[in-house]
Short mmCIF file of C-alpha atoms and ligand atoms in Angstrom, two decimals:
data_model
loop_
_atom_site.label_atom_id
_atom_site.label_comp_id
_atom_site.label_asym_id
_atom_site.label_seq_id
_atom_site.Cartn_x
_atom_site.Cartn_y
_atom_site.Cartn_z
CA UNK A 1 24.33 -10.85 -61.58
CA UNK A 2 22.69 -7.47 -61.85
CA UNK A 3 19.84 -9.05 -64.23
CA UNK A 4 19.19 -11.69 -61.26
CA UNK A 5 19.02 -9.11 -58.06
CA UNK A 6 16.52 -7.01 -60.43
CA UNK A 7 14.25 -10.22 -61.38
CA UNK A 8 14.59 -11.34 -57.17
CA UNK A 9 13.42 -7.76 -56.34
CA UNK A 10 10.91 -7.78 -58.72
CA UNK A 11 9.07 -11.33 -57.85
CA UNK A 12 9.51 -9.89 -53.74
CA UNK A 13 7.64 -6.70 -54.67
CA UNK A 14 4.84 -8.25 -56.85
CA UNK A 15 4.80 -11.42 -54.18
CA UNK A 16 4.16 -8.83 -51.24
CA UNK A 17 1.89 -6.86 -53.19
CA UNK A 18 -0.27 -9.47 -54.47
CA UNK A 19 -0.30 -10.85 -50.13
CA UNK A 20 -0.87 -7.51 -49.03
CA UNK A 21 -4.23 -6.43 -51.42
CA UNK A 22 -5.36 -10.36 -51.19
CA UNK A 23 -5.07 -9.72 -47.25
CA UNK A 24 -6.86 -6.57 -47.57
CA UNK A 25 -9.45 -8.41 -50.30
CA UNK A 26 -10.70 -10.67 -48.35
CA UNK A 27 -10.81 -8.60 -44.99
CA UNK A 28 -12.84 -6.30 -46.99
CA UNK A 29 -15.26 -9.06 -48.36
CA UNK A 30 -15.71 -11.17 -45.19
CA UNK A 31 -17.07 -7.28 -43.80
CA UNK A 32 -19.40 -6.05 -46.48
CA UNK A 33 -20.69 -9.89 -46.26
CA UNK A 34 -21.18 -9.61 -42.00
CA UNK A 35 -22.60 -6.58 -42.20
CA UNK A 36 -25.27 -7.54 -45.04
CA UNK A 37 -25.96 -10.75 -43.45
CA UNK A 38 -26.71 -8.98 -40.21
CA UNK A 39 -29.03 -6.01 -42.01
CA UNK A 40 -30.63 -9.13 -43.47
CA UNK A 41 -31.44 -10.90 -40.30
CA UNK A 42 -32.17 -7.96 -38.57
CA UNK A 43 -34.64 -6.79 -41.15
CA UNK A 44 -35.93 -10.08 -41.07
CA UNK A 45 -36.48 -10.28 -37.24
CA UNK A 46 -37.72 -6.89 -37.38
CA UNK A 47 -40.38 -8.37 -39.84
CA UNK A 48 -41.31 -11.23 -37.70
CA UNK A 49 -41.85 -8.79 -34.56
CA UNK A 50 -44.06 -6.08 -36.24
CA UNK A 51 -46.14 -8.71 -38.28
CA UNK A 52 -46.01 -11.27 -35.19
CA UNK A 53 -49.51 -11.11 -34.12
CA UNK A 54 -50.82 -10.37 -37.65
CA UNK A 55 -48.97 -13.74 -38.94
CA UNK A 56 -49.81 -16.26 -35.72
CA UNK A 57 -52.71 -14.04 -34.32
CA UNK A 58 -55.29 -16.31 -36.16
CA UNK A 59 -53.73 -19.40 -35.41
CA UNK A 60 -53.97 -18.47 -31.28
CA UNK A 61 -57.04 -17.86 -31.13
CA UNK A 62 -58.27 -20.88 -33.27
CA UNK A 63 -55.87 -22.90 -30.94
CA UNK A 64 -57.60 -21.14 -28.03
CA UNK A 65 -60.83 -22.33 -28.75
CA UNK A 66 -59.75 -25.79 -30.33
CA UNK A 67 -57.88 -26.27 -26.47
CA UNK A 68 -61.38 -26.12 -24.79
CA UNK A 69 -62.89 -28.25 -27.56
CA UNK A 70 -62.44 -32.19 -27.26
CA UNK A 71 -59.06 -33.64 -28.40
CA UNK A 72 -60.60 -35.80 -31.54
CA UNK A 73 -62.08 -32.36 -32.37
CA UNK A 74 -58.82 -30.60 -32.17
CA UNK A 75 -57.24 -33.42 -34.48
CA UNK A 76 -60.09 -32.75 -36.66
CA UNK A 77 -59.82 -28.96 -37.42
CA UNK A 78 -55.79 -29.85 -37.73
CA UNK A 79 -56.84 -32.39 -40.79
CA UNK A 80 -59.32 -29.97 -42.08
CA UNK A 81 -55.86 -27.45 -42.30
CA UNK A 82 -53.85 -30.01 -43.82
CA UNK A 83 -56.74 -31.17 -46.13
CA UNK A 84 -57.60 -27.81 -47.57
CA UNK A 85 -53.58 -26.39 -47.10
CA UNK A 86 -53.69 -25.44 -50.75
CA UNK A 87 -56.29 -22.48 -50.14
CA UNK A 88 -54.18 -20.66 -47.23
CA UNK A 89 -51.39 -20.52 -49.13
CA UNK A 90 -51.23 -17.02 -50.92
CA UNK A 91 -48.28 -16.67 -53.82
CA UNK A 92 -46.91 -13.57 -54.10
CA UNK A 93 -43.46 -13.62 -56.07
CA UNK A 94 -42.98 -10.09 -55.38
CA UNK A 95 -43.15 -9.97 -51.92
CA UNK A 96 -39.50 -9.36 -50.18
CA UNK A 97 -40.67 -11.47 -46.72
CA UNK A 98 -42.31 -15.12 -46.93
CA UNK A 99 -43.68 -17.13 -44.09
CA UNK A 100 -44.75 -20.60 -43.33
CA UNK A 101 -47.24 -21.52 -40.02
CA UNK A 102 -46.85 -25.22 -39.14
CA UNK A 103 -48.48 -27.21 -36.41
CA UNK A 104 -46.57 -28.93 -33.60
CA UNK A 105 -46.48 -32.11 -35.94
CA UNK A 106 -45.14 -30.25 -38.84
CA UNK A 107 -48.44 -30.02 -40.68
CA UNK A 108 -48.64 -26.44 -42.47
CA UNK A 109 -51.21 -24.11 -41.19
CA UNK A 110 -50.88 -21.29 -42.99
CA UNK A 111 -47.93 -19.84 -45.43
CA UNK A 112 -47.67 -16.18 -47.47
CA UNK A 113 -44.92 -17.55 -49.85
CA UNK A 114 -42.71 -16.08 -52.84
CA UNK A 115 -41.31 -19.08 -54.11
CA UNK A 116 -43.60 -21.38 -55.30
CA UNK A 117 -43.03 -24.93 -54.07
CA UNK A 118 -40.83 -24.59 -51.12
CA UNK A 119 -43.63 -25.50 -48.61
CA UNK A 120 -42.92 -28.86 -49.66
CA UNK A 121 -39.23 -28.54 -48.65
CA UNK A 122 -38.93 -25.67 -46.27
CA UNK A 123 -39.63 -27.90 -42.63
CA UNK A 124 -37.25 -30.24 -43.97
CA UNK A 125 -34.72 -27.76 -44.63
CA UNK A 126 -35.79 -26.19 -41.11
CA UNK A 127 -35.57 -29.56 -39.29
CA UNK A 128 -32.36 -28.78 -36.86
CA UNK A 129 -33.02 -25.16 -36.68
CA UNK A 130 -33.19 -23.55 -33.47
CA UNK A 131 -35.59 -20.88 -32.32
CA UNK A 132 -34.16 -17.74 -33.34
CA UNK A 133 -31.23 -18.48 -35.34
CA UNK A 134 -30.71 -17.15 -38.56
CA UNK A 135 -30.18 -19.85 -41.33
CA UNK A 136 -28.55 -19.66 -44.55
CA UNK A 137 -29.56 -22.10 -46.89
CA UNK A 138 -29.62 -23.15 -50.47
CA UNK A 139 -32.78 -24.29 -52.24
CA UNK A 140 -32.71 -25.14 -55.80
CA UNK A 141 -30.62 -22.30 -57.08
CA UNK A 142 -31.92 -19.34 -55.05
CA UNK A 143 -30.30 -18.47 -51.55
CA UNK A 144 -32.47 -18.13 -48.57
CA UNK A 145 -32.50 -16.66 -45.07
CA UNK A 146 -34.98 -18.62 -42.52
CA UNK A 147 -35.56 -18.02 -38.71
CA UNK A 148 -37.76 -20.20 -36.90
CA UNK A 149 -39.87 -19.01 -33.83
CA UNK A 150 -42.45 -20.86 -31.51
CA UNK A 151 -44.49 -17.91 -30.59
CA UNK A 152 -44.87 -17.61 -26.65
CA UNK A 153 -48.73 -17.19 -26.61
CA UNK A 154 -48.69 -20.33 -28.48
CA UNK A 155 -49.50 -23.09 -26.08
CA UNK A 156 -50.16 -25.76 -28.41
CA UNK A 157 -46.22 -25.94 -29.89
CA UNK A 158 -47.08 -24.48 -33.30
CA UNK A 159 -44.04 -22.53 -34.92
CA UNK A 160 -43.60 -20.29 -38.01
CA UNK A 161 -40.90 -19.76 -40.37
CA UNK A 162 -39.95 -16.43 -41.37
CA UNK A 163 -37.40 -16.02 -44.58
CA UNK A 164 -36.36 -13.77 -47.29
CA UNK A 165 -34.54 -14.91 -50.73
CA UNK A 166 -30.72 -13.46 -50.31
CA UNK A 167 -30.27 -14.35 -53.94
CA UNK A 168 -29.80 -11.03 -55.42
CA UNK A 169 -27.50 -10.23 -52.64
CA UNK A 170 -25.87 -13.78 -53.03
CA UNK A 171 -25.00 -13.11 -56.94
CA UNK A 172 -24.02 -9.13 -55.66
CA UNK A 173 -21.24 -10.94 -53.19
CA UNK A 174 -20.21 -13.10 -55.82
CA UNK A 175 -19.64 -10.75 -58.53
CA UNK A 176 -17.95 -8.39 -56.32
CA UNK A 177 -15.60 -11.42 -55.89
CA UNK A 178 -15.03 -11.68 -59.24
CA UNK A 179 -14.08 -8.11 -59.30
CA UNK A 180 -11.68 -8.28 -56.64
CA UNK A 181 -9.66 -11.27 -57.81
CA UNK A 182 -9.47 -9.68 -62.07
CA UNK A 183 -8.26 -6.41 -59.85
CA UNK A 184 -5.78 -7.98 -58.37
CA UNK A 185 -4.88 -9.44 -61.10
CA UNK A 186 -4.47 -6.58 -63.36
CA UNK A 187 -2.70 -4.43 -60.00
CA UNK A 188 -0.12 -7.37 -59.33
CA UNK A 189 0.51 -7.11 -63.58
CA UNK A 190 1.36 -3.82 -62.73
CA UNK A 191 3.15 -3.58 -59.66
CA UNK A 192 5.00 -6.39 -61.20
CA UNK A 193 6.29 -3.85 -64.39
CA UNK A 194 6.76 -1.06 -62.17
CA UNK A 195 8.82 -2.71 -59.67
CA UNK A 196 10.95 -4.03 -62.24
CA UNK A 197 11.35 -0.66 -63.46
CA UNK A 198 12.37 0.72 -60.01
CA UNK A 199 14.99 -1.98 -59.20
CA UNK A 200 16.16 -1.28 -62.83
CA UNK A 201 16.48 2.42 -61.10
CA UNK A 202 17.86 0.98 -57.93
CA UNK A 203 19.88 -0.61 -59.19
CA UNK A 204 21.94 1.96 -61.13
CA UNK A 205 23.95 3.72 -58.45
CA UNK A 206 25.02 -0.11 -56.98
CA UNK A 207 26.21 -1.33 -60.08
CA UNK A 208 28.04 1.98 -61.18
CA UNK A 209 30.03 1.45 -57.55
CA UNK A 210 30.44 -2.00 -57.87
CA UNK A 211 31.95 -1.54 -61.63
CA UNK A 212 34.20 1.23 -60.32
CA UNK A 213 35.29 -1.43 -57.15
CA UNK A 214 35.93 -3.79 -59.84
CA UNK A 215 38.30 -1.12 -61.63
CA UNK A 216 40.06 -0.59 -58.42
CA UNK A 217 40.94 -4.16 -58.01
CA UNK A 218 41.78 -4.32 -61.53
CA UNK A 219 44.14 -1.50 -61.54
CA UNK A 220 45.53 -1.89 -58.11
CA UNK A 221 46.70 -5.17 -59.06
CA UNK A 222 48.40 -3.89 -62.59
CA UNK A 223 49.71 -0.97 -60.65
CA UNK A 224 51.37 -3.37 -57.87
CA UNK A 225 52.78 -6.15 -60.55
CA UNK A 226 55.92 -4.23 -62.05
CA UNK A 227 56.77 -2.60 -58.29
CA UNK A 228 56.74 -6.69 -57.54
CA UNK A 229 58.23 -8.08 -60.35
CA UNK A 230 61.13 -5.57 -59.93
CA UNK A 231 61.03 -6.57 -56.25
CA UNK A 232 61.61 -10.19 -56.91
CA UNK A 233 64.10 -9.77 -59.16
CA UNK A 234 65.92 -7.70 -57.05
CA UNK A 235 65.57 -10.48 -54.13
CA UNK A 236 67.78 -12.75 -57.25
CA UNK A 237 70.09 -10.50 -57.93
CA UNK A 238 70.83 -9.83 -54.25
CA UNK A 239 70.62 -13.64 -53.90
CA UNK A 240 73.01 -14.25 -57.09
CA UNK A 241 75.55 -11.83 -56.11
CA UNK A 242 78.63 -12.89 -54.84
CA UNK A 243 80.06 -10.15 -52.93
CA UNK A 244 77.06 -10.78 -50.86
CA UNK A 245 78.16 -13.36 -48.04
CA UNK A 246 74.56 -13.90 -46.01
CA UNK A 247 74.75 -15.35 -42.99
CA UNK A 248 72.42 -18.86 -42.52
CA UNK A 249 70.04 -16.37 -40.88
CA UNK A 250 69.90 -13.67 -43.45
CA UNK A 251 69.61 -16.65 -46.24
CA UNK A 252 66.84 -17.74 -44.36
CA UNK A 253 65.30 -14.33 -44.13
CA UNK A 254 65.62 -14.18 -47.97
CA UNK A 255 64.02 -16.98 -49.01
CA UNK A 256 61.04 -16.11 -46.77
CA UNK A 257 61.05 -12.39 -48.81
CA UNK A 258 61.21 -14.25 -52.10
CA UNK A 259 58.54 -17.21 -51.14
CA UNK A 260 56.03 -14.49 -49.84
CA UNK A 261 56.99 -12.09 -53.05
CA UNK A 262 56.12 -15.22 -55.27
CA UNK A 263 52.80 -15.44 -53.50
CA UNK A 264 51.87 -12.00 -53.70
CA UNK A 265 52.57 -12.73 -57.36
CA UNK A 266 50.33 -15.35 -57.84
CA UNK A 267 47.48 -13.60 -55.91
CA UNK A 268 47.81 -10.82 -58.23
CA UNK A 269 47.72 -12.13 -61.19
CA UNK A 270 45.04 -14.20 -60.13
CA UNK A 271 43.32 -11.18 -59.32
CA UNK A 272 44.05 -9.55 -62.63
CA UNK A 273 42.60 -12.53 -64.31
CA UNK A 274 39.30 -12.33 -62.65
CA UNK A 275 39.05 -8.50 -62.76
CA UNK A 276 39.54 -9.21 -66.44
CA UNK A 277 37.01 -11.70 -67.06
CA UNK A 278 34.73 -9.82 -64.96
CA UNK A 279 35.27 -6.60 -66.70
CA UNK A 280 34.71 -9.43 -70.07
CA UNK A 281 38.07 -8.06 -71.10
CA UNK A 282 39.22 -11.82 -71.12
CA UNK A 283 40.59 -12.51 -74.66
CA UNK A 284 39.85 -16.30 -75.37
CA UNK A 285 41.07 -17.91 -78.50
CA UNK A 286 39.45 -20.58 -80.51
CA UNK A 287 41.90 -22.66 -81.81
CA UNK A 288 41.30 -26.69 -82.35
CA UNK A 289 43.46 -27.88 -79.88
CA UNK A 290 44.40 -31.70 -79.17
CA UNK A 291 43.11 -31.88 -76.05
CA UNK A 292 44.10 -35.66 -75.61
CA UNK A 293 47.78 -34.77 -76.35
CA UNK A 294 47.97 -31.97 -73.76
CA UNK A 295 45.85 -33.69 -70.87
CA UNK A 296 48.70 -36.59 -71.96
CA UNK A 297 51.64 -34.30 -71.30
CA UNK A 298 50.40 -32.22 -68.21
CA UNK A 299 49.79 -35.56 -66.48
CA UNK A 300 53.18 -36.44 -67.46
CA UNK A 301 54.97 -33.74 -65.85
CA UNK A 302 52.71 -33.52 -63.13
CA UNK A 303 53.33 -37.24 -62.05
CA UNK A 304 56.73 -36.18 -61.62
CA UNK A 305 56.50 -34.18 -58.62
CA UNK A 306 54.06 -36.47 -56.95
CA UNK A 307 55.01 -38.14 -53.53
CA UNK A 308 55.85 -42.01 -53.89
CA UNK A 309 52.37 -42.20 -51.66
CA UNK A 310 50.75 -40.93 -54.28
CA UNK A 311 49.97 -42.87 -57.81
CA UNK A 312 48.35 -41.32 -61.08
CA UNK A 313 45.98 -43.29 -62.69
CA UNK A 314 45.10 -42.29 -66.20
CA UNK A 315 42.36 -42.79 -68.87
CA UNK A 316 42.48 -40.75 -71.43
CA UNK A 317 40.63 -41.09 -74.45
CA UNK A 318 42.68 -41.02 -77.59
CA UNK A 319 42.17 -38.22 -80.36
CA UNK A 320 39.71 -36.20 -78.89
CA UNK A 321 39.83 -32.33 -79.80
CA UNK A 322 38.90 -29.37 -78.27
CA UNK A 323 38.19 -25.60 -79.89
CA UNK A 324 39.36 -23.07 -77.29
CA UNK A 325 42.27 -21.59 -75.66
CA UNK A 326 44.90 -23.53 -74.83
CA UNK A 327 46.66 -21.87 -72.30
CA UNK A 328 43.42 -21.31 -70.38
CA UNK A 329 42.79 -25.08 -70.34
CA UNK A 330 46.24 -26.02 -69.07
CA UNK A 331 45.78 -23.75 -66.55
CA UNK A 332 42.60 -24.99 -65.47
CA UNK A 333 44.32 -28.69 -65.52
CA UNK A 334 46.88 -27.03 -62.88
CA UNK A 335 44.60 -25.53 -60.65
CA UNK A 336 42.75 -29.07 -60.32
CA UNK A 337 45.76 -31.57 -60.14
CA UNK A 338 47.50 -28.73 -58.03
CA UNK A 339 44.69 -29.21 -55.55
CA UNK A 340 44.41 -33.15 -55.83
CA UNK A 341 48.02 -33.20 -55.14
CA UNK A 342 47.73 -30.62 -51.74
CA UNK A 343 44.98 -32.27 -50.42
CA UNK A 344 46.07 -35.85 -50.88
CA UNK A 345 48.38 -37.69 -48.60
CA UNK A 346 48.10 -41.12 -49.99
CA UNK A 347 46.34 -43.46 -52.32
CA UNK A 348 45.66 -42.07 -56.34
CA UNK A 349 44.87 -39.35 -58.35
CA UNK A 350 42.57 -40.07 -61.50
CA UNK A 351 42.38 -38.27 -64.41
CA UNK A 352 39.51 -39.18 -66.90
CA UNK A 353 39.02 -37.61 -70.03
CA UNK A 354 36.12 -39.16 -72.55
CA UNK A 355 34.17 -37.83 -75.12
CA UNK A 356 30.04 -38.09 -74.53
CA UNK A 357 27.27 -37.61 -77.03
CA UNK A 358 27.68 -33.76 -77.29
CA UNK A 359 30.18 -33.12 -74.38
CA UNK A 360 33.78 -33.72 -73.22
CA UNK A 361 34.07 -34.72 -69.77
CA UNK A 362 37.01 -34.24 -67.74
CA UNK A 363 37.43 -35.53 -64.34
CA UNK A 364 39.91 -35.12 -61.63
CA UNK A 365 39.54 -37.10 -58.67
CA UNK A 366 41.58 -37.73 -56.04
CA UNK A 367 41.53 -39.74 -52.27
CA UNK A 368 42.64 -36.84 -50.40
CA UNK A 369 41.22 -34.93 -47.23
CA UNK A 370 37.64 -34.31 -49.19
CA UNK A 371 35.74 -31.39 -48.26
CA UNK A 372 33.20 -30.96 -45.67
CA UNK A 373 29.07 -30.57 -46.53
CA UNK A 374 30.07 -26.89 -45.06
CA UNK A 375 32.28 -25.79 -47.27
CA UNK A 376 31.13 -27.78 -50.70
CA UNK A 377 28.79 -24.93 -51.89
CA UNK A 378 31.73 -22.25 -51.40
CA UNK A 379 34.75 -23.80 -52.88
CA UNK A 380 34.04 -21.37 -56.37
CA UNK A 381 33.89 -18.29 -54.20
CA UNK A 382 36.94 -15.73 -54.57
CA UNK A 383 39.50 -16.27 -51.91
CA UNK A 384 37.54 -19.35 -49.97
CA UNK A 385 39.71 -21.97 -48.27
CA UNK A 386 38.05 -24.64 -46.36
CA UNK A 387 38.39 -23.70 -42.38
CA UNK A 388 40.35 -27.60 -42.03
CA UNK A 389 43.01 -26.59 -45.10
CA UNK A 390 43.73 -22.72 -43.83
CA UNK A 391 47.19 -24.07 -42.92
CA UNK A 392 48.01 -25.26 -46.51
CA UNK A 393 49.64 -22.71 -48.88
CA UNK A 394 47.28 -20.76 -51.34
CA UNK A 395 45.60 -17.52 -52.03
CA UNK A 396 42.03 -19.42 -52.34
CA UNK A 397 41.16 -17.85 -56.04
CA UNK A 398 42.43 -21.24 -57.86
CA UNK A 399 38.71 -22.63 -58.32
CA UNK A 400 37.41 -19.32 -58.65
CA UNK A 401 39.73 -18.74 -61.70
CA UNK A 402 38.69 -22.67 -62.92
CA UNK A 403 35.58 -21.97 -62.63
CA UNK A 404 35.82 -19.01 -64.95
CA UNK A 405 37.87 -20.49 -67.36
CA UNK A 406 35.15 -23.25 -67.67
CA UNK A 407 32.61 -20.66 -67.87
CA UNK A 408 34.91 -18.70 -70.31
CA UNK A 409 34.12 -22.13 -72.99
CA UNK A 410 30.76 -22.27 -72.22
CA UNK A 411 31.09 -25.51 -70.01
CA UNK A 412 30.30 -26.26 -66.85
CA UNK A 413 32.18 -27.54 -63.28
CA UNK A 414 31.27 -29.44 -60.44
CA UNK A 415 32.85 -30.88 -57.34
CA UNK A 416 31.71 -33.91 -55.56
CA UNK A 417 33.48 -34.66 -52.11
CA UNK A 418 33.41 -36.52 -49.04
CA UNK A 419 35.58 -35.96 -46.18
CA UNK A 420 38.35 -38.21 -45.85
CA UNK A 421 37.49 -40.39 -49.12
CA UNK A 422 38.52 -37.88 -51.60
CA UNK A 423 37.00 -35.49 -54.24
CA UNK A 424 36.01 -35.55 -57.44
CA UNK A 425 35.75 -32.68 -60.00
CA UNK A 426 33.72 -32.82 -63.11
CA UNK A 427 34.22 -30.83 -66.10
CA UNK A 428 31.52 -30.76 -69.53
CA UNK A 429 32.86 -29.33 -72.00
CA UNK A 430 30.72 -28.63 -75.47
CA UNK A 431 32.29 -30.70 -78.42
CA UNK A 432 30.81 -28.71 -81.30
CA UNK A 433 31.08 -25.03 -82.12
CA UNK A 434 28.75 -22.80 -79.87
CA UNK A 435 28.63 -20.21 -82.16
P1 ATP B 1 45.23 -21.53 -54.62
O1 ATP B 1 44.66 -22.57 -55.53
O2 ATP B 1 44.86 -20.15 -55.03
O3 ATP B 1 46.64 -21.69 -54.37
P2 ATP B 1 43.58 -22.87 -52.72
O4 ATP B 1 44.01 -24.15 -53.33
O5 ATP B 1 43.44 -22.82 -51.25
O6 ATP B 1 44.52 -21.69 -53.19
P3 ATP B 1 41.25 -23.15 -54.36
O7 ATP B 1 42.02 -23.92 -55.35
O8 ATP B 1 40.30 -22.13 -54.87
O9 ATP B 1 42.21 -22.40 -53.34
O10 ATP B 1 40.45 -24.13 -53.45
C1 ATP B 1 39.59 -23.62 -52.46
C2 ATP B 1 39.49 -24.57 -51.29
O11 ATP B 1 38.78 -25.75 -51.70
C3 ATP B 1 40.81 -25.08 -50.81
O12 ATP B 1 41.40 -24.21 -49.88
C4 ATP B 1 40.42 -26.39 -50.19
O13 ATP B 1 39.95 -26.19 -48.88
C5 ATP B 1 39.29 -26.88 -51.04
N1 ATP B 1 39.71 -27.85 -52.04
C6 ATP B 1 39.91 -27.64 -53.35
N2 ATP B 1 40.27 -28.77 -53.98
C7 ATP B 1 40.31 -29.73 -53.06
C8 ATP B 1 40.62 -31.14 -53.08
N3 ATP B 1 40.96 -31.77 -54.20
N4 ATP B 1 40.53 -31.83 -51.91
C9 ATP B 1 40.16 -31.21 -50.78
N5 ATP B 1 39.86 -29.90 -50.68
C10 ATP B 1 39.93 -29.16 -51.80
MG1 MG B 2 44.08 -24.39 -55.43
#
């Protein structure tokens, strides 16, 4: 139980850990990359507005005098641009800024570029761009930042593309990525061993209480049996005597002491048992025991003190055998048909015993009260009684105590129910040696 709080703790820590830095990750990434972006562009526009007249300057004026000129003129000197557009571009790979000068009807004018051969692609790319906005974009494999401007002097529509290569910066961003998610990594690796180190720690002073609890109920019930016992026995003896003349009312008053002795009884040694196993201070033999034979018999008796409402159906598979303790297993029958029979007012009770490929399945099922979706998941717990059966006699440990006698053989128990069809309990039991 200990071992499972510990690994819960532990996944919790390293889950919040690993939200918290990936929180803090990406908050941290999504602001180094705003704030380059915007030193980009802003280095970028600050390029555009120092070299503005220096980059379109030309252009102006030769658009000046080409507006006084005649239009077939003006197309002329524009084909003359496009003809001999290899000569005004100048290459220059190590230039940080690049621009491109294109006419109204996308023919280039005039480019400074660092990357040879994006003039073919870079109005293309800068088709849906508006003035003034910053674009990221991807050509080939190198990253690029473009801003388009129509220059205001420029009556004839002509527009220039400014852009640097955010490559290097691109490659910076992703390695820094990288870095982040291996660091994460390697924290949440630790976090993960060092929380599961401190709810080791944690965990000490809880279990050390709960352990001593445990002892309490363990030797509070042992202390309270004999006082009891002697108790009860008294109750007989008072009972048996026969100088003792009760009246209807003190017989009454009796049997009440005696019936609620007899449960305190019960409860005890129920508690005892599971203070026992819990403490693993159960002793469980291993004998081979005929567990066809001694289904066989319990049923027997039991059918005995069944209403005439009630019928017992049997099948039992013949010769089947069983290596554990037998007392432990004819208690566990008890607890089950003592239930089937409480909780049933008419119809059957059905035992099944049958041997599987590597298990022994026993089931009890009855057509009793059934249990509620509600209460299903809490019938094993210590001391649970469905809220419908409070009424009905019992201390509430009898599945609790199955459950740890089927736990005890290294088996396992479940309970299938509906309410007012019936239950059904299933037991698998290991047929060869687990040791
Ligand atoms: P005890 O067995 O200690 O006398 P109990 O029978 O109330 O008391 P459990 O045997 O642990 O306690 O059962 C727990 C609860 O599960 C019961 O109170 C009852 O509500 C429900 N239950 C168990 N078996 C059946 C059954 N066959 N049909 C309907 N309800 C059941
Ligand atoms: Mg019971």
């Amino acid at each position: 139980m200990f071992k499972q709080i510990q690994r819960k703790l532990t996944i919790q820590y390293a889950a919040f850990f690993v939200l918290f830095v990936l929180i803090l990750m990406i908050i941290l990434y999504i602001a180094i990359q705003t704030i380059m972006q915007q030193q980009q562009v802003q280095e970028l526009k600050m390029f555009y507005t120092k070299e503005q007249y220096h980059l379109m300057g030309d252009n102006i004026e030769r658009d000046q005098e080409i507006e006084s000129d005649q239009t077939d003129r003006h197309e002329k000197e524009l084909h003359d641009h496009t003809t001999d557009e290899e000569k005004e571009i100048e290459y220059d790979t190590n230039r940080v800024y690049f621009y491109y000068v294109f006419t109204k009807k996308h023919e280039l004018v005039h480019a400074d570029e660092s990357l040879i051969g994006l003039q073919k692609d870079i109005d293309r790319l800068m088709l849906q761009a508006k003035d003034g906005e910053p674009q990221s974009v991807k050509w080939k494999q190198e990253h690029l930042l473009l801003i388009k401007y129509h220059a205001k002097s420029d009556k004839n529509g002509n527009y220039i593309i400014v852009g640097q290569s955010i490559t290097k910066q691109h490659r910076l961003l992703e390695r820094m990525m990288y870095a982040f998610v291996v660091l994460t990594m390697i924290g949440t690796l630790f976090i993960t061993v060092l929380s599961h180190y401190l709810a080791g720690k944690a965990m000490v002073p809880i279990r050390r209480s709960f352990e001593r609890q445990r002892k309490f109920v363990s030797d509070a019930s042992h202390e309270l049996r004999t006082p009891l016992t002697v108790f009860y026995s008294s109750l007989e003896v008072l009972e048996s005597d026969e100088e003792n003349h009760f009246s209807s009312f003190g017989q009454e008053v009796l049997d009440d002491l005696k019936e609620e002795t007899q449960h305190m009884k019960s409860l005890l040694e129920g508690l005892l048992f599971l203070a026992r196993y819990d403490q693993k201070k159960l002793k469980t033999k291993k004998e081979t025991i005929e567990l066809s034979k001694i289904v066989n018999n319990i049923a027997k008796s039991f059918e005995r003190t069944l209403p005439a409402t009630i019928t017992l159906k049997l099948e039992i598979e013949e010769g089947i055998l069983f290596e554990g303790d037998e007392t432990s297993i004819r208690e566990l029958l008890y607890i089950l048909l003592d239930n089937a029979a409480k909780f049933t007012e008419q119809g059957y009770i059905k035992i099944t015993l049958s041997k599987l490929k590597e298990k022994i399945e026993l089931v009890v099922e009855d057509t009793g009260i059934g249990i509620s979706d509600n209460d299903l998941p809490n019938v094993f717990e210590r001391f649970y009684q469905a809220t419908k059966n409070r009424q009905k006699k019992g201390t509430g440990l009898g599945l609790a105590i199955a459950q740890a006698i089927v736990f005890q053989h290294h088996g396992q128990i479940t309970v299938e129910s509906q309410l007012q069809k019936g239950t059904k309990f299933t037991i698998l039991l290991p047929t060869v040696d687990h040791n």
